[in-house]
XYZ file of C-alpha atoms in Angstrom:
61
model
C -44.887 -84.328 48.353
C -46.620 -82.727 45.404
C -44.788 -80.849 42.668
C -45.839 -78.453 39.930
C -45.153 -79.608 36.395
C -45.446 -77.318 33.375
C -45.535 -78.871 29.926
C -45.191 -76.300 27.151
C -45.340 -77.705 23.650
C -43.364 -75.694 21.065
C -46.243 -75.550 18.608
C -49.149 -75.958 20.963
C -50.643 -75.402 24.394
C -49.077 -75.165 27.831
C -50.346 -77.303 30.698
C -49.817 -76.833 34.442
C -50.567 -79.676 36.850
C -50.016 -80.918 40.378
C -48.280 -84.290 40.492
C -46.469 -86.398 43.097
C -42.694 -86.158 43.300
C -42.102 -89.694 42.007
C -44.618 -89.336 39.196
C -43.061 -85.998 38.184
C -39.678 -87.642 37.640
C -41.148 -90.478 35.569
C -43.386 -88.174 33.548
C -40.604 -85.678 32.839
C -38.244 -88.419 31.616
C -40.940 -89.981 29.421
C -42.090 -86.682 27.900
C -38.524 -85.622 27.064
C -38.219 -88.758 24.902
C -41.730 -88.502 23.436
C -41.826 -84.738 22.793
C -38.246 -83.434 22.617
C -39.425 -79.980 21.496
C -41.566 -79.513 24.626
C -40.293 -77.401 27.498
C -40.874 -79.292 30.739
C -40.260 -77.773 34.142
C -40.812 -79.286 37.558
C -40.742 -77.068 40.634
C -42.218 -76.529 44.081
C -44.682 -73.791 43.056
C -47.730 -75.864 43.981
C -51.020 -74.085 44.640
C -54.466 -75.321 45.608
C -55.794 -74.193 42.231
C -53.526 -76.496 40.222
C -55.458 -79.481 38.906
C -54.075 -82.955 39.456
C -52.594 -84.445 36.325
C -55.111 -86.674 34.533
C -54.546 -90.405 35.038
C -51.939 -89.714 37.730
C -51.744 -93.365 38.747
C -50.250 -94.242 35.351
C -47.131 -92.275 36.258
C -46.565 -93.836 39.671
C -43.944 -96.606 39.889
């Protein structure tokens, strides 16, 4: 199942992507450690216009 992930950096851009459920969990956990000031949300608001996250296979277990 695909999920919507939004990554909003405090002093920078906001990104919206489509990502698999398992990759979303891994990516969210990693980004919270790497960029603690970023606001990261994962939800089910997936649309056909959302791009897939770049290098998605890197986030799969």
